[in-house]
Amino acid sequence: VAAYVVVDTDNHRVQRCAPADGGICTTVAGGNGLGMSENQLFNPAGVAIEQAADGTVAAYVVVDTDNHRVQRCAPADGGICTTVAGGNGLGMSENQLFNPAGVAIEQAADGTVAAYVV
């Protein structure tokens, strides 16, 4: 196992914990207090890992439950996340979510991301 990825809900962050690091974890999303900014989360509930073509982590796709959105947080972006679903307040419209709890990544035949399934 290269690393465990942990959703640290009440600390509003996602942690990457590598066994080789002796239990020390690194924040890969959130960790800047509860909030709605692109570097903040509010009670995250789930995470999926989007892999790059070379097998490295392209992004952590985080269910940001109480912000009613799904965030794509790429390590290369220095902690800044992009909303890929929801983020328009809670609701039932096509561009809204209401307390999402999980996410999966649907890949196209060529290996690229076809969709984020909430």
JSON list of N, CA, C and O in Angstrom, two decimals, residues 36-66:
[
{"chain": "A", "resi": 36, "resn": "MET", "atom": "N", "xyz": [-16.42, 27.77, 2.53]},
{"chain": "A", "resi": 36, "resn": "MET", "atom": "CA", "xyz": [-16.90, 27.57, 1.17]},
{"chain": "A", "resi": 36, "resn": "MET", "atom": "C", "xyz": [-15.88, 27.96, 0.11]},
{"chain": "A", "resi": 36, "resn": "MET", "atom": "O", "xyz": [-16.15, 27.85, -1.08]},
{"chain": "A", "resi": 37, "resn": "SER", "atom": "N", "xyz": [-14.73, 28.47, 0.50]},
{"chain": "A", "resi": 37, "resn": "SER", "atom": "CA", "xyz": [-13.72, 28.88, -0.48]},
{"chain": "A", "resi": 37, "resn": "SER", "atom": "C", "xyz": [-13.17, 27.67, -1.21]},
{"chain": "A", "resi": 37, "resn": "SER", "atom": "O", "xyz": [-13.37, 26.52, -0.79]},
{"chain": "A", "resi": 38, "resn": "GLU", "atom": "N", "xyz": [-12.41, 27.92, -2.28]},
{"chain": "A", "resi": 38, "resn": "GLU", "atom": "CA", "xyz": [-11.88, 26.80, -3.06]},
{"chain": "A", "resi": 38, "resn": "GLU", "atom": "C", "xyz": [-10.81, 26.00, -2.32]},
{"chain": "A", "resi": 38, "resn": "GLU", "atom": "O", "xyz": [-10.42, 24.92, -2.75]},
{"chain": "A", "resi": 39, "resn": "ASN", "atom": "N", "xyz": [-10.33, 26.47, -1.18]},
{"chain": "A", "resi": 39, "resn": "ASN", "atom": "CA", "xyz": [-9.37, 25.70, -0.38]},
{"chain": "A", "resi": 39, "resn": "ASN", "atom": "C", "xyz": [-9.96, 25.25, 0.95]},
{"chain": "A", "resi": 39, "resn": "ASN", "atom": "O", "xyz": [-9.23, 24.91, 1.87]},
{"chain": "A", "resi": 40, "resn": "GLN", "atom": "N", "xyz": [-11.30, 25.25, 1.04]},
{"chain": "A", "resi": 40, "resn": "GLN", "atom": "CA", "xyz": [-11.99, 24.85, 2.26]},
{"chain": "A", "resi": 40, "resn": "GLN", "atom": "C", "xyz": [-13.06, 23.80, 1.96]},
{"chain": "A", "resi": 40, "resn": "GLN", "atom": "O", "xyz": [-13.61, 23.76, 0.85]},
{"chain": "A", "resi": 41, "resn": "LEU", "atom": "N", "xyz": [-13.36, 22.99, 2.97]},
{"chain": "A", "resi": 41, "resn": "LEU", "atom": "CA", "xyz": [-14.44, 22.01, 2.89]},
{"chain": "A", "resi": 41, "resn": "LEU", "atom": "C", "xyz": [-15.33, 22.19, 4.11]},
{"chain": "A", "resi": 41, "resn": "LEU", "atom": "O", "xyz": [-14.94, 22.82, 5.08]},
{"chain": "A", "resi": 42, "resn": "PHE", "atom": "N", "xyz": [-16.54, 21.63, 4.04]},
{"chain": "A", "resi": 42, "resn": "PHE", "atom": "CA", "xyz": [-17.48, 21.68, 5.15]},
{"chain": "A", "resi": 42, "resn": "PHE", "atom": "C", "xyz": [-18.07, 20.29, 5.31]},
{"chain": "A", "resi": 42, "resn": "PHE", "atom": "O", "xyz": [-18.96, 19.89, 4.57]},
{"chain": "A", "resi": 43, "resn": "ASN", "atom": "N", "xyz": [-17.52, 19.52, 6.25]},
{"chain": "A", "resi": 43, "resn": "ASN", "atom": "CA", "xyz": [-17.93, 18.15, 6.54]},
{"chain": "A", "resi": 43, "resn": "ASN", "atom": "C", "xyz": [-17.86, 17.23, 5.32]},
{"chain": "A", "resi": 43, "resn": "ASN", "atom": "O", "xyz": [-18.87, 16.66, 4.89]},
{"chain": "A", "resi": 44, "resn": "PRO", "atom": "N", "xyz": [-16.66, 17.05, 4.77]},
{"chain": "A", "resi": 44, "resn": "PRO", "atom": "CA", "xyz": [-16.52, 16.12, 3.64]},
{"chain": "A", "resi": 44, "resn": "PRO", "atom": "C", "xyz": [-16.91, 14.71, 4.07]},
{"chain": "A", "resi": 44, "resn": "PRO", "atom": "O", "xyz": [-16.73, 14.34, 5.23]},
{"chain": "A", "resi": 45, "resn": "ALA", "atom": "N", "xyz": [-17.44, 13.93, 3.12]},
{"chain": "A", "resi": 45, "resn": "ALA", "atom": "CA", "xyz": [-17.95, 12.60, 3.47]},
{"chain": "A", "resi": 45, "resn": "ALA", "atom": "C", "xyz": [-17.35, 11.48, 2.64]},
{"chain": "A", "resi": 45, "resn": "ALA", "atom": "O", "xyz": [-17.48, 10.32, 3.00]},
{"chain": "A", "resi": 46, "resn": "GLY", "atom": "N", "xyz": [-16.74, 11.78, 1.54]},
{"chain": "A", "resi": 46, "resn": "GLY", "atom": "CA", "xyz": [-16.21, 10.73, 0.69]},
{"chain": "A", "resi": 46, "resn": "GLY", "atom": "C", "xyz": [-15.16, 11.26, -0.25]},
{"chain": "A", "resi": 46, "resn": "GLY", "atom": "O", "xyz": [-15.05, 12.47, -0.46]},
{"chain": "A", "resi": 47, "resn": "VAL", "atom": "N", "xyz": [-14.38, 10.34, -0.80]},
{"chain": "A", "resi": 47, "resn": "VAL", "atom": "CA", "xyz": [-13.32, 10.73, -1.74]},
{"chain": "A", "resi": 47, "resn": "VAL", "atom": "C", "xyz": [-13.12, 9.61, -2.76]},
{"chain": "A", "resi": 47, "resn": "VAL", "atom": "O", "xyz": [-13.27, 8.43, -2.43]},
{"chain": "A", "resi": 48, "resn": "ALA", "atom": "N", "xyz": [-12.82, 9.99, -3.98]},
{"chain": "A", "resi": 48, "resn": "ALA", "atom": "CA", "xyz": [-12.42, 9.06, -5.03]},
{"chain": "A", "resi": 48, "resn": "ALA", "atom": "C", "xyz": [-11.09, 9.58, -5.58]},
{"chain": "A", "resi": 48, "resn": "ALA", "atom": "O", "xyz": [-10.83, 10.78, -5.54]},
{"chain": "A", "resi": 49, "resn": "ILE", "atom": "N", "xyz": [-10.28, 8.67, -6.06]},
{"chain": "A", "resi": 49, "resn": "ILE", "atom": "CA", "xyz": [-8.98, 9.08, -6.58]},
{"chain": "A", "resi": 49, "resn": "ILE", "atom": "C", "xyz": [-8.99, 8.98, -8.10]},
{"chain": "A", "resi": 49, "resn": "ILE", "atom": "O", "xyz": [-9.28, 7.92, -8.67]},
{"chain": "A", "resi": 50, "resn": "GLU", "atom": "N", "xyz": [-8.70, 10.11, -8.74]},
{"chain": "A", "resi": 50, "resn": "GLU", "atom": "CA", "xyz": [-8.61, 10.17, -10.20]},
{"chain": "A", "resi": 50, "resn": "GLU", "atom": "C", "xyz": [-7.15, 9.94, -10.56]},
{"chain": "A", "resi": 50, "resn": "GLU", "atom": "O", "xyz": [-6.27, 10.69, -10.13]},
{"chain": "A", "resi": 51, "resn": "GLN", "atom": "N", "xyz": [-6.89, 8.90, -11.33]},
{"chain": "A", "resi": 51, "resn": "GLN", "atom": "CA", "xyz": [-5.51, 8.57, -11.69]},
{"chain": "A", "resi": 51, "resn": "GLN", "atom": "C", "xyz": [-5.13, 9.19, -13.02]},
{"chain": "A", "resi": 51, "resn": "GLN", "atom": "O", "xyz": [-5.93, 9.24, -13.96]},
{"chain": "A", "resi": 52, "resn": "ALA", "atom": "N", "xyz": [-3.87, 9.63, -13.11]},
{"chain": "A", "resi": 52, "resn": "ALA", "atom": "CA", "xyz": [-3.31, 10.11, -14.36]},
{"chain": "A", "resi": 52, "resn": "ALA", "atom": "C", "xyz": [-2.92, 8.91, -15.21]},
{"chain": "A", "resi": 52, "resn": "ALA", "atom": "O", "xyz": [-2.86, 7.77, -14.72]},
{"chain": "A", "resi": 53, "resn": "ALA", "atom": "N", "xyz": [-2.63, 9.14, -16.47]},
{"chain": "A", "resi": 53, "resn": "ALA", "atom": "CA", "xyz": [-2.25, 8.06, -17.38]},
{"chain": "A", "resi": 53, "resn": "ALA", "atom": "C", "xyz": [-1.01, 7.30, -16.91]},
{"chain": "A", "resi": 53, "resn": "ALA", "atom": "O", "xyz": [-0.88, 6.10, -17.15]},
{"chain": "A", "resi": 54, "resn": "ASP", "atom": "N", "xyz": [-0.12, 7.99, -16.19]},
{"chain": "A", "resi": 54, "resn": "ASP", "atom": "CA", "xyz": [1.10, 7.33, -15.70]},
{"chain": "A", "resi": 54, "resn": "ASP", "atom": "C", "xyz": [0.91, 6.62, -14.37]},
{"chain": "A", "resi": 54, "resn": "ASP", "atom": "O", "xyz": [1.86, 6.10, -13.78]},
{"chain": "A", "resi": 55, "resn": "GLY", "atom": "N", "xyz": [-0.34, 6.60, -13.86]},
{"chain": "A", "resi": 55, "resn": "GLY", "atom": "CA", "xyz": [-0.64, 5.89, -12.62]},
{"chain": "A", "resi": 55, "resn": "GLY", "atom": "C", "xyz": [-0.52, 6.72, -11.36]},
{"chain": "A", "resi": 55, "resn": "GLY", "atom": "O", "xyz": [-0.84, 6.25, -10.28]},
{"chain": "A", "resi": 56, "resn": "THR", "atom": "N", "xyz": [-0.05, 7.96, -11.48]},
{"chain": "A", "resi": 56, "resn": "THR", "atom": "CA", "xyz": [0.03, 8.82, -10.31]},
{"chain": "A", "resi": 56, "resn": "THR", "atom": "C", "xyz": [-1.35, 9.43, -10.02]},
{"chain": "A", "resi": 56, "resn": "THR", "atom": "O", "xyz": [-2.27, 9.31, -10.83]},
{"chain": "A", "resi": 57, "resn": "VAL", "atom": "N", "xyz": [-1.47, 10.10, -8.91]},
{"chain": "A", "resi": 57, "resn": "VAL", "atom": "CA", "xyz": [-2.74, 10.75, -8.55]},
{"chain": "A", "resi": 57, "resn": "VAL", "atom": "C", "xyz": [-2.89, 12.05, -9.33]},
{"chain": "A", "resi": 57, "resn": "VAL", "atom": "O", "xyz": [-2.07, 12.97, -9.20]},
{"chain": "A", "resi": 58, "resn": "ALA", "atom": "N", "xyz": [-3.92, 12.12, -10.16]},
{"chain": "A", "resi": 58, "resn": "ALA", "atom": "CA", "xyz": [-4.22, 13.35, -10.89]},
{"chain": "A", "resi": 58, "resn": "ALA", "atom": "C", "xyz": [-5.01, 14.30, -10.00]},
{"chain": "A", "resi": 58, "resn": "ALA", "atom": "O", "xyz": [-4.81, 15.51, -10.03]},
{"chain": "A", "resi": 59, "resn": "ALA", "atom": "N", "xyz": [-5.93, 13.72, -9.19]},
{"chain": "A", "resi": 59, "resn": "ALA", "atom": "CA", "xyz": [-6.76, 14.55, -8.31]},
{"chain": "A", "resi": 59, "resn": "ALA", "atom": "C", "xyz": [-7.47, 13.69, -7.28]},
{"chain": "A", "resi": 59, "resn": "ALA", "atom": "O", "xyz": [-7.68, 12.49, -7.50]},
{"chain": "A", "resi": 60, "resn": "TYR", "atom": "N", "xyz": [-7.82, 14.34, -6.19]},
{"chain": "A", "resi": 60, "resn": "TYR", "atom": "CA", "xyz": [-8.69, 13.76, -5.18]},
{"chain": "A", "resi": 60, "resn": "TYR", "atom": "C", "xyz": [-10.06, 14.40, -5.44]},
{"chain": "A", "resi": 60, "resn": "TYR", "atom": "O", "xyz": [-10.18, 15.63, -5.48]},
{"chain": "A", "resi": 61, "resn": "VAL", "atom": "N", "xyz": [-11.07, 13.58, -5.66]},
{"chain": "A", "resi": 61, "resn": "VAL", "atom": "CA", "xyz": [-12.42, 14.08, -5.92]},
{"chain": "A", "resi": 61, "resn": "VAL", "atom": "C", "xyz": [-13.20, 13.89, -4.62]},
{"chain": "A", "resi": 61, "resn": "VAL", "atom": "O", "xyz": [-13.45, 12.78, -4.18]},
{"chain": "A", "resi": 62, "resn": "VAL", "atom": "N", "xyz": [-13.57, 15.03, -4.00]},
{"chain": "A", "resi": 62, "resn": "VAL", "atom": "CA", "xyz": [-14.06, 15.04, -2.63]},
{"chain": "A", "resi": 62, "resn": "VAL", "atom": "C", "xyz": [-15.54, 15.42, -2.58]},
{"chain": "A", "resi": 62, "resn": "VAL", "atom": "O", "xyz": [-15.96, 16.41, -3.18]},
{"chain": "A", "resi": 63, "resn": "VAL", "atom": "N", "xyz": [-16.31, 14.63, -1.83]},
{"chain": "A", "resi": 63, "resn": "VAL", "atom": "CA", "xyz": [-17.70, 14.96, -1.56]},
{"chain": "A", "resi": 63, "resn": "VAL", "atom": "C", "xyz": [-17.71, 15.97, -0.41]},
{"chain": "A", "resi": 63, "resn": "VAL", "atom": "O", "xyz": [-17.36, 15.64, 0.71]},
{"chain": "A", "resi": 64, "resn": "ASP", "atom": "N", "xyz": [-18.07, 17.20, -0.72]},
{"chain": "A", "resi": 64, "resn": "ASP", "atom": "CA", "xyz": [-18.10, 18.30, 0.25]},
{"chain": "A", "resi": 64, "resn": "ASP", "atom": "C", "xyz": [-19.55, 18.45, 0.71]},
{"chain": "A", "resi": 64, "resn": "ASP", "atom": "O", "xyz": [-20.29, 19.32, 0.25]},
{"chain": "A", "resi": 65, "resn": "THR", "atom": "N", "xyz": [-19.95, 17.58, 1.62]},
{"chain": "A", "resi": 65, "resn": "THR", "atom": "CA", "xyz": [-21.36, 17.36, 1.95]},
{"chain": "A", "resi": 65, "resn": "THR", "atom": "C", "xyz": [-22.13, 18.62, 2.29]},
{"chain": "A", "resi": 65, "resn": "THR", "atom": "O", "xyz": [-23.15, 18.92, 1.67]},
{"chain": "A", "resi": 66, "resn": "ASP", "atom": "N", "xyz": [-21.69, 19.37, 3.29]},
{"chain": "A", "resi": 66, "resn": "ASP", "atom": "CA", "xyz": [-22.49, 20.50, 3.75]},
{"chain": "A", "resi": 66, "resn": "ASP", "atom": "C", "xyz": [-22.34, 21.75, 2.89]},
{"chain": "A", "resi": 66, "resn": "ASP", "atom": "O", "xyz": [-23.02, 22.76, 3.12]}
]
